[in-house]
PDB file of C-alpha atoms in Angstrom:
ATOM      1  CA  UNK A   1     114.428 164.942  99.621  1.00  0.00           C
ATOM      2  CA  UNK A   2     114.390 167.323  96.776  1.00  0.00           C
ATOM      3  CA  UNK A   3     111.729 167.625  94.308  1.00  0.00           C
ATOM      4  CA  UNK A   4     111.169 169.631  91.345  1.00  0.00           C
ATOM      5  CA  UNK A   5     107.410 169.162  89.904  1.00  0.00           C
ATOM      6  CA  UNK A   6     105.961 169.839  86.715  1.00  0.00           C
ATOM      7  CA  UNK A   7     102.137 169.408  85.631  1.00  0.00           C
ATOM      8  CA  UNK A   8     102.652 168.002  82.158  1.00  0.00           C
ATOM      9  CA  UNK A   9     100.599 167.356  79.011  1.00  0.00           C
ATOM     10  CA  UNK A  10     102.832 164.419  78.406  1.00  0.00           C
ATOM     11  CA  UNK A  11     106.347 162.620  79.875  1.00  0.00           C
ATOM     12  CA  UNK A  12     108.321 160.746  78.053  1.00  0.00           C
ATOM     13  CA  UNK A  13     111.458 158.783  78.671  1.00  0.00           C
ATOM     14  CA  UNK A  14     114.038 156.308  77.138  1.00  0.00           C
ATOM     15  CA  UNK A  15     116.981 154.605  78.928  1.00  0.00           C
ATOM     16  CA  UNK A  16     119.926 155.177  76.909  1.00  0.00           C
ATOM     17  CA  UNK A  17     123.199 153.893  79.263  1.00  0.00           C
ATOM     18  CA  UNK A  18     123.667 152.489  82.756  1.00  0.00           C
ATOM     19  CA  UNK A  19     125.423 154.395  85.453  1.00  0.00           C
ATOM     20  CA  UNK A  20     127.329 152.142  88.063  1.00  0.00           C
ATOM     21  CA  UNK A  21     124.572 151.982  90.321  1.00  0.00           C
ATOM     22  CA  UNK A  22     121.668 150.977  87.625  1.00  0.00           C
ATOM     23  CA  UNK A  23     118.953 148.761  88.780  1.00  0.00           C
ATOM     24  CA  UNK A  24     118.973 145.503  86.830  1.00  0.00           C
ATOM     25  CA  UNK A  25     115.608 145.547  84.750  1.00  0.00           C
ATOM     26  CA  UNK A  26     114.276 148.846  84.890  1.00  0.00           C
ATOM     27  CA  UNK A  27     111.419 149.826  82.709  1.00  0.00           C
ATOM     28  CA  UNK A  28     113.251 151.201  79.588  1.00  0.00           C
ATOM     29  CA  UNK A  29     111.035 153.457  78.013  1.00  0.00           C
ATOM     30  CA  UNK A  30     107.639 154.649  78.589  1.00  0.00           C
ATOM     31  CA  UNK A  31     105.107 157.374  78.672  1.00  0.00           C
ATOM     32  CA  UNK A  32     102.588 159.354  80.671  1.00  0.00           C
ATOM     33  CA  UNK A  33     100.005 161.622  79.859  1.00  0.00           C
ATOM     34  CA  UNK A  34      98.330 164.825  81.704  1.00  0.00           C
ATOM     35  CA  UNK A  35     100.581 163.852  84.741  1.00  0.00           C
ATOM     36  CA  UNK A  36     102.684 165.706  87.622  1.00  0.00           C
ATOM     37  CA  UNK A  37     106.592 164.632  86.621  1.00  0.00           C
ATOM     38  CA  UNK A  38     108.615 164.806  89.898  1.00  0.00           C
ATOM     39  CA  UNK A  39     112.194 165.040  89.421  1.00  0.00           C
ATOM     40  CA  UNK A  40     113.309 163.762  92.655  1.00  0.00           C
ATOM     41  CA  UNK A  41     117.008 163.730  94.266  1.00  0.00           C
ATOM     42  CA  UNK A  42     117.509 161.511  97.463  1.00  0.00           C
ATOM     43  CA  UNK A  43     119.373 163.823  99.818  1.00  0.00           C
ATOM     44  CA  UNK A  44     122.088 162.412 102.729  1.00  0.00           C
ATOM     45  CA  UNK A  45     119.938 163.441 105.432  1.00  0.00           C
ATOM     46  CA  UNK A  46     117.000 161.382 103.733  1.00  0.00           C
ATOM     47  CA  UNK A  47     119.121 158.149 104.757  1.00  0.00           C
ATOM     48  CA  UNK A  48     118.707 158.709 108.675  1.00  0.00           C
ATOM     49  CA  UNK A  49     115.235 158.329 108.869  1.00  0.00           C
ATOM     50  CA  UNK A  50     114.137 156.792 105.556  1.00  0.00           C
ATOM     51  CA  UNK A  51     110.620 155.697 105.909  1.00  0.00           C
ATOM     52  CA  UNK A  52     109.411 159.524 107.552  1.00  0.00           C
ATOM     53  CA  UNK A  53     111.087 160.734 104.214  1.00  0.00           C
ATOM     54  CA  UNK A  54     108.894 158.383 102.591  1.00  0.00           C
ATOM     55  CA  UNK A  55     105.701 159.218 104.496  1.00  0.00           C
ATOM     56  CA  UNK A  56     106.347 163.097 104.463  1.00  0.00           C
ATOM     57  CA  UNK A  57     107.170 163.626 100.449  1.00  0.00           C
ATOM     58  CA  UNK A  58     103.657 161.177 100.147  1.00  0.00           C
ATOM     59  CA  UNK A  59     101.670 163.175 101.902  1.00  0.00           C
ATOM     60  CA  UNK A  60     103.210 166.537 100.139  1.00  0.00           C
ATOM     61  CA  UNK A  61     102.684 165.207  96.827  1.00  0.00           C
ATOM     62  CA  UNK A  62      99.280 163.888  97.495  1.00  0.00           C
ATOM     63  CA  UNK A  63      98.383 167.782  98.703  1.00  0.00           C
ATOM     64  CA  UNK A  64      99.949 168.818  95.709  1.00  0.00           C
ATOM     65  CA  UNK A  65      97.879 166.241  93.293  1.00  0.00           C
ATOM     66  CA  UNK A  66      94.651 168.032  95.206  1.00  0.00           C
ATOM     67  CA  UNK A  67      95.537 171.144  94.351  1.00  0.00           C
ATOM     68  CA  UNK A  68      96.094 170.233  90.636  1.00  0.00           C
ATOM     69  CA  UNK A  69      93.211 168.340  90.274  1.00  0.00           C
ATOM     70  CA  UNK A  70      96.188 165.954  88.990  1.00  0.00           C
ATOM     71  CA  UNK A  71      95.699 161.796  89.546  1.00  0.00           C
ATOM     72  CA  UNK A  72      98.975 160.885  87.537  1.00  0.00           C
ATOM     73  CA  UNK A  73     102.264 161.136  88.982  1.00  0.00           C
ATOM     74  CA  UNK A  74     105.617 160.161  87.081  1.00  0.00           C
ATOM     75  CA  UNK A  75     108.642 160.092  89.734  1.00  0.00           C
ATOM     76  CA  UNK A  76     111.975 160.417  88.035  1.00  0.00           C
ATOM     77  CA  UNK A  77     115.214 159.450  89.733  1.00  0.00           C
ATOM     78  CA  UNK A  78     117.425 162.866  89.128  1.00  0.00           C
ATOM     79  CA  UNK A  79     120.568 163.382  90.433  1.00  0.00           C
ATOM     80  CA  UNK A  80     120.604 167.010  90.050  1.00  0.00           C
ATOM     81  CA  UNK A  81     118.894 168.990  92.689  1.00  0.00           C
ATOM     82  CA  UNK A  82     121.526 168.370  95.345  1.00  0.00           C
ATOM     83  CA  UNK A  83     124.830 168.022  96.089  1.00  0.00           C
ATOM     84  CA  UNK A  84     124.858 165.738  98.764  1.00  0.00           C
ATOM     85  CA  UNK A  85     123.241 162.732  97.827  1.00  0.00           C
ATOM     86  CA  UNK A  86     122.113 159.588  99.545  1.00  0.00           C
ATOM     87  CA  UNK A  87     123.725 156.058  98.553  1.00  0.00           C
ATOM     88  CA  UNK A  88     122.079 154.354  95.774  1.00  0.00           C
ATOM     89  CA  UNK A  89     120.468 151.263  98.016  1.00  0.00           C
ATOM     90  CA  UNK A  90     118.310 153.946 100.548  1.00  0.00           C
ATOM     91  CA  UNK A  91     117.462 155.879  97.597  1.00  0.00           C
ATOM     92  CA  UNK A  92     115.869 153.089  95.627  1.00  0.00           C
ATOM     93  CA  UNK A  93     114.233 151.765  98.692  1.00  0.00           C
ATOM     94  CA  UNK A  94     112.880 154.911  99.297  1.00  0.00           C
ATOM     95  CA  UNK A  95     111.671 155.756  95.922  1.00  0.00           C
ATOM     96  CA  UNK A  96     109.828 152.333  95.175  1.00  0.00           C
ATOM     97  CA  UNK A  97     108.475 153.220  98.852  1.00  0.00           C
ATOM     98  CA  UNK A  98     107.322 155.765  97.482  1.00  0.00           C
ATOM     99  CA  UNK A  99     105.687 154.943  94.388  1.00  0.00           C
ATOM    100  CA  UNK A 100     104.258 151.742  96.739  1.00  0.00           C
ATOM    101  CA  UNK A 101     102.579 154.000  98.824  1.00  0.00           C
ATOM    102  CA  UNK A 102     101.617 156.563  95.936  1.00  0.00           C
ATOM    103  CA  UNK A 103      99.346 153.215  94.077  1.00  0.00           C
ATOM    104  CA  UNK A 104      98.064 151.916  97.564  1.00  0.00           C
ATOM    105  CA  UNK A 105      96.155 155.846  97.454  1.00  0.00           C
ATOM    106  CA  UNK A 106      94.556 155.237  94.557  1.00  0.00           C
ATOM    107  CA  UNK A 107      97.525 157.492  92.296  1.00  0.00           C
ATOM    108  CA  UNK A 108      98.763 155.698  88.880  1.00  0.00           C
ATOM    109  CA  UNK A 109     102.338 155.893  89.451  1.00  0.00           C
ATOM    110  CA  UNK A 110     105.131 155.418  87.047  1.00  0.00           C
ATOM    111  CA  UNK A 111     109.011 155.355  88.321  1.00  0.00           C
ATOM    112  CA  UNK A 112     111.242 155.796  85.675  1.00  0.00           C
ATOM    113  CA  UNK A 113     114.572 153.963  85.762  1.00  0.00           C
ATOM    114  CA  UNK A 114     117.108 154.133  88.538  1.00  0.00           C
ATOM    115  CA  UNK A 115     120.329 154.931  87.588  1.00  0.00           C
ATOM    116  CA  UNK A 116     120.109 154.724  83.884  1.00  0.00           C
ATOM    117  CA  UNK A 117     121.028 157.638  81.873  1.00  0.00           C
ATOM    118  CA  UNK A 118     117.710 159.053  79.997  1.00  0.00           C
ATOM    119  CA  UNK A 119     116.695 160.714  77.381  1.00  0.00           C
ATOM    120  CA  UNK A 120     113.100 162.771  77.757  1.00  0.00           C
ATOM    121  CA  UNK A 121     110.609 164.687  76.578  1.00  0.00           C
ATOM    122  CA  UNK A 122     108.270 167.166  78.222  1.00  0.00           C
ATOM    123  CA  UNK A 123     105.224 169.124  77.447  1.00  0.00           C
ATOM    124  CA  UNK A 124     104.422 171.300  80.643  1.00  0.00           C
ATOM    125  CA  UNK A 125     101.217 172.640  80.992  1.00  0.00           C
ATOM    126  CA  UNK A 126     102.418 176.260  82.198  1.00  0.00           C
ATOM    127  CA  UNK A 127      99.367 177.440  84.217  1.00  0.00           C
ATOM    128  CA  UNK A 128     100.694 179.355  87.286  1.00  0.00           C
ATOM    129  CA  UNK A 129     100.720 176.428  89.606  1.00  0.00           C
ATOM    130  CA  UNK A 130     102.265 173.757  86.728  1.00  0.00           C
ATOM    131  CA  UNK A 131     105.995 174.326  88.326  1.00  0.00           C
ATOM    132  CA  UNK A 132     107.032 173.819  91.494  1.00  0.00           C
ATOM    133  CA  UNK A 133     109.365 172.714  94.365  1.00  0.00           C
ATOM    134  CA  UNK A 134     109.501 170.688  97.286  1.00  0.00           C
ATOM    135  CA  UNK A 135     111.892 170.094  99.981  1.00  0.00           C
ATOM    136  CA  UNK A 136     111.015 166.980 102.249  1.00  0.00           C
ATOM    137  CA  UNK A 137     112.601 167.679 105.848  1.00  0.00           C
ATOM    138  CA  UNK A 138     113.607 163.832 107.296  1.00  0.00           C
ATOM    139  CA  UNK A 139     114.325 165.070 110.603  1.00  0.00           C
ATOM    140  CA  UNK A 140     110.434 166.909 111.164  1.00  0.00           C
ATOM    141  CA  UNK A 141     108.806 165.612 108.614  1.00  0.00           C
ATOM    142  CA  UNK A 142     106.682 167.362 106.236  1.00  0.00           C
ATOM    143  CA  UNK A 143     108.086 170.631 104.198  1.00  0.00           C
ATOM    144  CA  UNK A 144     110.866 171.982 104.950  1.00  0.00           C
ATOM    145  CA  UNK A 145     110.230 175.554 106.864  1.00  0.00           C
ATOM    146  CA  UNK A 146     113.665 175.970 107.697  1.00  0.00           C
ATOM    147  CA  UNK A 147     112.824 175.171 111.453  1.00  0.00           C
ATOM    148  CA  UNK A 148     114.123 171.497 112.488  1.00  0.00           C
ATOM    149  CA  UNK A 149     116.975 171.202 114.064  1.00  0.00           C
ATOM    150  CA  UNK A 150     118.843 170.524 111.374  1.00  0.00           C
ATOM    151  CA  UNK A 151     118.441 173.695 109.339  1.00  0.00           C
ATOM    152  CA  UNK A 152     118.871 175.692 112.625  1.00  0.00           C
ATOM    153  CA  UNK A 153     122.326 173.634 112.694  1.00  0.00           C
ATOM    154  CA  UNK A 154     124.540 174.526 109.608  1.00  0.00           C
ATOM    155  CA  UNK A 155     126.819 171.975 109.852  1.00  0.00           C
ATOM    156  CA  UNK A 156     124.526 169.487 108.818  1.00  0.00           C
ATOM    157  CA  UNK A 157     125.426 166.809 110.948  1.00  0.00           C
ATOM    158  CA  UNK A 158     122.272 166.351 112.971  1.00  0.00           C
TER     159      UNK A 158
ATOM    160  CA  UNK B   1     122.780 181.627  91.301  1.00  0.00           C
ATOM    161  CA  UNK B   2     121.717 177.830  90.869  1.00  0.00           C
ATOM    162  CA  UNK B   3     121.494 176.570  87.345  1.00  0.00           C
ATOM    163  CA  UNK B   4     120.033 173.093  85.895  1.00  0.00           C
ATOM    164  CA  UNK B   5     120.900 172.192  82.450  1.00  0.00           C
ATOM    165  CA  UNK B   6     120.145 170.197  79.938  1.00  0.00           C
ATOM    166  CA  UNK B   7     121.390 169.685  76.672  1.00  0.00           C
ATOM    167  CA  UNK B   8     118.422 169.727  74.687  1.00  0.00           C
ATOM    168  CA  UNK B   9     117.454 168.335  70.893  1.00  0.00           C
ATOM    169  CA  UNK B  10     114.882 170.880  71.285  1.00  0.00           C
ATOM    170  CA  UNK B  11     113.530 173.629  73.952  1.00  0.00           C
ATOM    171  CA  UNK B  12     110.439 175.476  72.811  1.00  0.00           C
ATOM    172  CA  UNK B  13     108.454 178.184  74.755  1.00  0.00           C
ATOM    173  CA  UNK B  14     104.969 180.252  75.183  1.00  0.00           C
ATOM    174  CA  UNK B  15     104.061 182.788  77.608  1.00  0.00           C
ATOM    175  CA  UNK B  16     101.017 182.247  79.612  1.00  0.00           C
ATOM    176  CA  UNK B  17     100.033 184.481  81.653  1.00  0.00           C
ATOM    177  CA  UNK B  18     101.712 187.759  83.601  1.00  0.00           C
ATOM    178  CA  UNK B  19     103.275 187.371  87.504  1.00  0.00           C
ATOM    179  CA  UNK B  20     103.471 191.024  89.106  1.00  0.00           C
ATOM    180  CA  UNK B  21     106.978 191.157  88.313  1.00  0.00           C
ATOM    181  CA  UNK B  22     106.643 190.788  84.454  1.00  0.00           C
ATOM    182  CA  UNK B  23     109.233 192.289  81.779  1.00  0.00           C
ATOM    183  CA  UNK B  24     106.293 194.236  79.414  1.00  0.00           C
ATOM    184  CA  UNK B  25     107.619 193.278  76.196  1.00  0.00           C
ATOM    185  CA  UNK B  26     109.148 189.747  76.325  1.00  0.00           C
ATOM    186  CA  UNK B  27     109.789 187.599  73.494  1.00  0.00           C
ATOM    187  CA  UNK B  28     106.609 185.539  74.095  1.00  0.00           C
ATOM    188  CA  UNK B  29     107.493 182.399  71.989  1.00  0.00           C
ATOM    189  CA  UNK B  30     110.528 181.327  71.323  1.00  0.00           C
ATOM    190  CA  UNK B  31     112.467 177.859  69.905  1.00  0.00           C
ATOM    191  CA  UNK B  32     115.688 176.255  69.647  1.00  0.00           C
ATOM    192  CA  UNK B  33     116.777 173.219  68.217  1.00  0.00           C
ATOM    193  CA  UNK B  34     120.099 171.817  69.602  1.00  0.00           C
ATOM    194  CA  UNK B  35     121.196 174.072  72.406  1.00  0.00           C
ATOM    195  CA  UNK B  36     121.797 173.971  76.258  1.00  0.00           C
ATOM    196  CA  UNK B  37     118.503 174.907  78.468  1.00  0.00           C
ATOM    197  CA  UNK B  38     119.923 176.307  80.922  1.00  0.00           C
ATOM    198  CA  UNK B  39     116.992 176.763  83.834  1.00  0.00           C
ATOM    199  CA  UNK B  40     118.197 179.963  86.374  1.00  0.00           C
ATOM    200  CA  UNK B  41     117.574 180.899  89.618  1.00  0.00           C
ATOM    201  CA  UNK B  42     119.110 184.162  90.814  1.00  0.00           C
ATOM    202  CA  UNK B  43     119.875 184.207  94.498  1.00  0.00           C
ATOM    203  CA  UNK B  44     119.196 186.992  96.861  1.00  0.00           C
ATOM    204  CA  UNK B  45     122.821 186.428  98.044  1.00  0.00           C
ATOM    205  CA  UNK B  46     123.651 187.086  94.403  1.00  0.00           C
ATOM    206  CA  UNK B  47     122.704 190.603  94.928  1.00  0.00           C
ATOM    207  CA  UNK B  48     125.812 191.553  97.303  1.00  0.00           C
ATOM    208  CA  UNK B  49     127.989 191.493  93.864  1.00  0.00           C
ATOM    209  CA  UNK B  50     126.001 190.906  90.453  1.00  0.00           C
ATOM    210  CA  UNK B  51     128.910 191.766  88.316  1.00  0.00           C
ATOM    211  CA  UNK B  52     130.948 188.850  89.848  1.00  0.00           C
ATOM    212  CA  UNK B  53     127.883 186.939  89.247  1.00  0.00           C
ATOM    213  CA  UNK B  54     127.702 187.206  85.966  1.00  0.00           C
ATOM    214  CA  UNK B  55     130.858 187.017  85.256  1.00  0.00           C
ATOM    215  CA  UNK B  56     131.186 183.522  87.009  1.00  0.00           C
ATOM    216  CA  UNK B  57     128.420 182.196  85.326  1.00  0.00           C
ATOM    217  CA  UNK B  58     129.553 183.103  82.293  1.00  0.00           C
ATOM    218  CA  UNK B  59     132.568 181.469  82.608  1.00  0.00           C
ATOM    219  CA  UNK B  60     131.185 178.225  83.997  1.00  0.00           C
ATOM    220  CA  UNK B  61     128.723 177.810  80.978  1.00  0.00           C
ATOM    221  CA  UNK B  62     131.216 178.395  78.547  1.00  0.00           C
ATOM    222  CA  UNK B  63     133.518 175.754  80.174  1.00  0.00           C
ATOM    223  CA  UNK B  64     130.543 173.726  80.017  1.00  0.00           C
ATOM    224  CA  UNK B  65     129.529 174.446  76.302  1.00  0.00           C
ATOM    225  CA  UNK B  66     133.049 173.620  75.022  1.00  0.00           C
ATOM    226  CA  UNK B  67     132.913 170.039  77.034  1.00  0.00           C
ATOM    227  CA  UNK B  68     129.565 169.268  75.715  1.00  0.00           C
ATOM    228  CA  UNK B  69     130.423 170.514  72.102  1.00  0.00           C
ATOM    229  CA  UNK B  70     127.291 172.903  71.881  1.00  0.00           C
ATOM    230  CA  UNK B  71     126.768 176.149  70.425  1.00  0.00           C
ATOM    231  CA  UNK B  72     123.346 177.814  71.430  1.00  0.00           C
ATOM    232  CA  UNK B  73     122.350 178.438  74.496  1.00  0.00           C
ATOM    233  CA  UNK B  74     118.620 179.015  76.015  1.00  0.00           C
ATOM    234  CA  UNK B  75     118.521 180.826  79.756  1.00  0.00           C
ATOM    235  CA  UNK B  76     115.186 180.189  81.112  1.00  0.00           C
ATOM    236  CA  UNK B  77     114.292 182.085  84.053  1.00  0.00           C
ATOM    237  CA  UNK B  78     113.470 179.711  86.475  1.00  0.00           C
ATOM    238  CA  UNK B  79     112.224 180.558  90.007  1.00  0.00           C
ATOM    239  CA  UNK B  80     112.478 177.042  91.657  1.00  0.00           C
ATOM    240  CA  UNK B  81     115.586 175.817  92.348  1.00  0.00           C
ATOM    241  CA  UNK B  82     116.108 177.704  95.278  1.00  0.00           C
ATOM    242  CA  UNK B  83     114.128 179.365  98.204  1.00  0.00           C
ATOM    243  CA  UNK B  84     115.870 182.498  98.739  1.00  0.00           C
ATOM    244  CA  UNK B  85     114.910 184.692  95.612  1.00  0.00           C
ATOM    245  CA  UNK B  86     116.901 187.562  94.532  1.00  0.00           C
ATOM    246  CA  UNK B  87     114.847 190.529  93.722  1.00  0.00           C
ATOM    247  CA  UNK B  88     113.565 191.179  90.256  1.00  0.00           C
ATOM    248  CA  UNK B  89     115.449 194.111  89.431  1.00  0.00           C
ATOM    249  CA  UNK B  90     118.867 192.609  89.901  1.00  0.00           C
ATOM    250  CA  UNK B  91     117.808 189.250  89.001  1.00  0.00           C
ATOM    251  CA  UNK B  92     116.748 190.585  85.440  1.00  0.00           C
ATOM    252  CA  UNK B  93     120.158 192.493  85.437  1.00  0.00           C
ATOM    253  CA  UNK B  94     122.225 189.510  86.217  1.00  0.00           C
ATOM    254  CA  UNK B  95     119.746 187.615  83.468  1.00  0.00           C
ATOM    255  CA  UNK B  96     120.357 190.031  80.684  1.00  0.00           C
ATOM    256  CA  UNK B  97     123.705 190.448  81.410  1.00  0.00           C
ATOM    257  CA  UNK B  98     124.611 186.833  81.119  1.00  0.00           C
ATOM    258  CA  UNK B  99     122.891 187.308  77.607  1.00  0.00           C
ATOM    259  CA  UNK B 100     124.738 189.747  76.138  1.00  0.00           C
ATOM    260  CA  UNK B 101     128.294 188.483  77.621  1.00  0.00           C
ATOM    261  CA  UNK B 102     127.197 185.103  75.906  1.00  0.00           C
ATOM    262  CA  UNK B 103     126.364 186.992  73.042  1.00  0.00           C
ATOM    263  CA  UNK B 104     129.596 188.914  72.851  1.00  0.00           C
ATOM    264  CA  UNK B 105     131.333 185.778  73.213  1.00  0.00           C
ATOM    265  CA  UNK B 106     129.907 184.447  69.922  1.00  0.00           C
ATOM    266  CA  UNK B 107     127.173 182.148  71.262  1.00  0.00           C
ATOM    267  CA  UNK B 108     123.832 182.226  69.898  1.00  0.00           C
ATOM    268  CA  UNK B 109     122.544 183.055  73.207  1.00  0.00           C
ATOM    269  CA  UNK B 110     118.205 183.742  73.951  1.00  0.00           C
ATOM    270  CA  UNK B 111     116.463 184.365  76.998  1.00  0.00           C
ATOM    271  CA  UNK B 112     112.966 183.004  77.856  1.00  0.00           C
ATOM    272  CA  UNK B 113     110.512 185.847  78.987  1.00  0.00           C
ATOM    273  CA  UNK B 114     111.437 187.419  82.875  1.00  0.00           C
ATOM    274  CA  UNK B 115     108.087 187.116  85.211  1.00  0.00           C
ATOM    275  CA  UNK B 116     105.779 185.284  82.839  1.00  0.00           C
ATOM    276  CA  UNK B 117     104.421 181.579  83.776  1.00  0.00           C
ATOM    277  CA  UNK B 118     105.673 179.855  80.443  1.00  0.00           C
ATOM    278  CA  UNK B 119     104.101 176.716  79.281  1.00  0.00           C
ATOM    279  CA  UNK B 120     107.242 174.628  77.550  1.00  0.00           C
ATOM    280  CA  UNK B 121     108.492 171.848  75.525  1.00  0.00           C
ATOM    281  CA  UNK B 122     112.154 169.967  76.199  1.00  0.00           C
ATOM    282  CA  UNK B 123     113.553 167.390  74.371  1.00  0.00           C
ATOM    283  CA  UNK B 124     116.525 166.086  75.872  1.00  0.00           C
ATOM    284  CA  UNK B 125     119.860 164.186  74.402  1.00  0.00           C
ATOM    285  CA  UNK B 126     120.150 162.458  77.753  1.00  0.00           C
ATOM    286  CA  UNK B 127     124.070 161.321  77.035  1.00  0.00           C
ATOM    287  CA  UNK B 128     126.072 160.908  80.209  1.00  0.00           C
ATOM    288  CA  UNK B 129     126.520 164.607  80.362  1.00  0.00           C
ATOM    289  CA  UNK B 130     123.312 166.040  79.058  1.00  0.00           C
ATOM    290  CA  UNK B 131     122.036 166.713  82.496  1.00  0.00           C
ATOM    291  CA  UNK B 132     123.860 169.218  85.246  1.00  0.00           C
ATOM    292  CA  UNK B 133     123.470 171.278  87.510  1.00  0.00           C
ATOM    293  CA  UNK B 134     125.681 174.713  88.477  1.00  0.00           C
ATOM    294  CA  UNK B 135     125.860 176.261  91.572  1.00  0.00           C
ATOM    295  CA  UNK B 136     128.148 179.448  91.156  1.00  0.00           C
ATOM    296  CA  UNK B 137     129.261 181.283  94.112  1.00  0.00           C
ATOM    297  CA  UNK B 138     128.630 185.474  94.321  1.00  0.00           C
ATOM    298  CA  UNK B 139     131.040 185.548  96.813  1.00  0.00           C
ATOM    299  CA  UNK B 140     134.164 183.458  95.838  1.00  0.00           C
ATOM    300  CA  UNK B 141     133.458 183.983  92.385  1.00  0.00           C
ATOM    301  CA  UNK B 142     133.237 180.349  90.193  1.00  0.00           C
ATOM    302  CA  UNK B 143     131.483 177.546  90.906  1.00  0.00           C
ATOM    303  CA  UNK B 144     130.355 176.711  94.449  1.00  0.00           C
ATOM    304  CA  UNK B 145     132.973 174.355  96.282  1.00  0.00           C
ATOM    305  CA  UNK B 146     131.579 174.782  99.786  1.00  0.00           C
ATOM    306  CA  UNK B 147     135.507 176.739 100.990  1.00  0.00           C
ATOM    307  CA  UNK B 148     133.745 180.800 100.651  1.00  0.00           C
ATOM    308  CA  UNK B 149     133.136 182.590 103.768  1.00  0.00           C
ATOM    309  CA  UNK B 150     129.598 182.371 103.076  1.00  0.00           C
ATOM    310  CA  UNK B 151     129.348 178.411 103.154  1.00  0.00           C
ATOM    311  CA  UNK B 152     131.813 178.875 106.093  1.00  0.00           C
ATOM    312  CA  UNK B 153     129.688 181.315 107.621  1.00  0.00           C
ATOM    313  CA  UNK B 154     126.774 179.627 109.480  1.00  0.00           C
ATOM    314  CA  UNK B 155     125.093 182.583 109.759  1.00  0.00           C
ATOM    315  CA  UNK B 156     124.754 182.819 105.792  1.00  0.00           C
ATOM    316  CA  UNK B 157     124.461 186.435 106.604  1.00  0.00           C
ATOM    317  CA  UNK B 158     128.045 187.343 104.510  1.00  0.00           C
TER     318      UNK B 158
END
């Protein structure tokens, strides 16, 4: 699981075409305010053990929130921080999972739309902890720190 | 070198503070309306050869300009889309270099301030191609199809 965060002033996003894996009724436009916006790519590897993805990224991004003194989290489906990406079913699953568990703490979470084109606007906050990145290991859970067994094995198979 | 970009309504910028590897006199706000953002993260593996580098990049955005139709182009130094960093000298060669080829090529071409948290504002078109990322290979030259020694190379030490 990739993630690229930004502590924003203000998210905002439209729908404006499907893609062939769209979900059905998304939400097609809305808004957040003094938020963390996590672009968020569903990697391969994410789809072997799903739910420690799931539990890993949540507890990352909670840490982060801390540190922010952030309470708002926008997650936004985003195709572009990988190559090799997980099929559309996992990566829904594990997103809602993820915004599930992200409201059960207590953390107003949007998701914007799966598999909709978007258009969007951001305001970042640019302090010097507003931008930053995450890599969710599925195999050892928690950050990646280029230790698990599959980093230590470049083919990528484990 | 790992590029995200978005093709952009609108891209604004304003420095924020210094990091210790700050350019001393950077444009330090900065705005353009209908361009490609083009987000940049120079690798340490782009360091081996920076001219090819640049010259691969440069290529690959221009393809890219011409399919999307755009003009003006923002580079935005952007230390998040990978882990392995490239050092700031070379990184703010390859930077400025991918300016002035831009420039020389006849597209309005401006780059965001080198080693300065930035606080920002990005409207996106959000079309089927507005979003995309580039991943352009230092040793193959081009964009990054996984066949260079270095991908081949487990030891990513090439």
């Amino acid at each position: 699981m990739r993630i690229l965060g930004i502590h924003a002033d203000r998210v905002w996003y439209k729908v404006t075409k499907k893609t062939k894996m769209a979900e059905p009724e998304p939400v097609r436009e809305d808004e957040m305010d003094n938020c963390v916006l996590l672009f968020a790519t569903v990697e391969k590897s994410d789809e072997v053990t799903p739910e420690l993805t799931v539990s890993s990224t949540v507890e990352s991004v909670k840490l982060r929130l801390s540190r922010l003194g952030a309470t708002r989290v926008m997650l936004f489906p985003y195709a572009h921080l990988a190559s090799d990406l997980g099929c559309p079913g996992v990566s829904q699953w594990i997103l809602k999972s993820i915004q599930s568990r992200l409201i059960e703490e207590g953390i107003e979470t949007k998701r914007a739309a799966f598999g909709w084109y978007k258009e969007f606007e951001i305001k970042s906050k640019g302090h010097p902890m507003a931008d930053f990145s995450l890599t969710v290991c599925p195999f050892a859970g928690g950050e990646c720190d280029k230790s698990s067994k599959c980093c230590q094995n470049e083919s990528k198979n484990c």
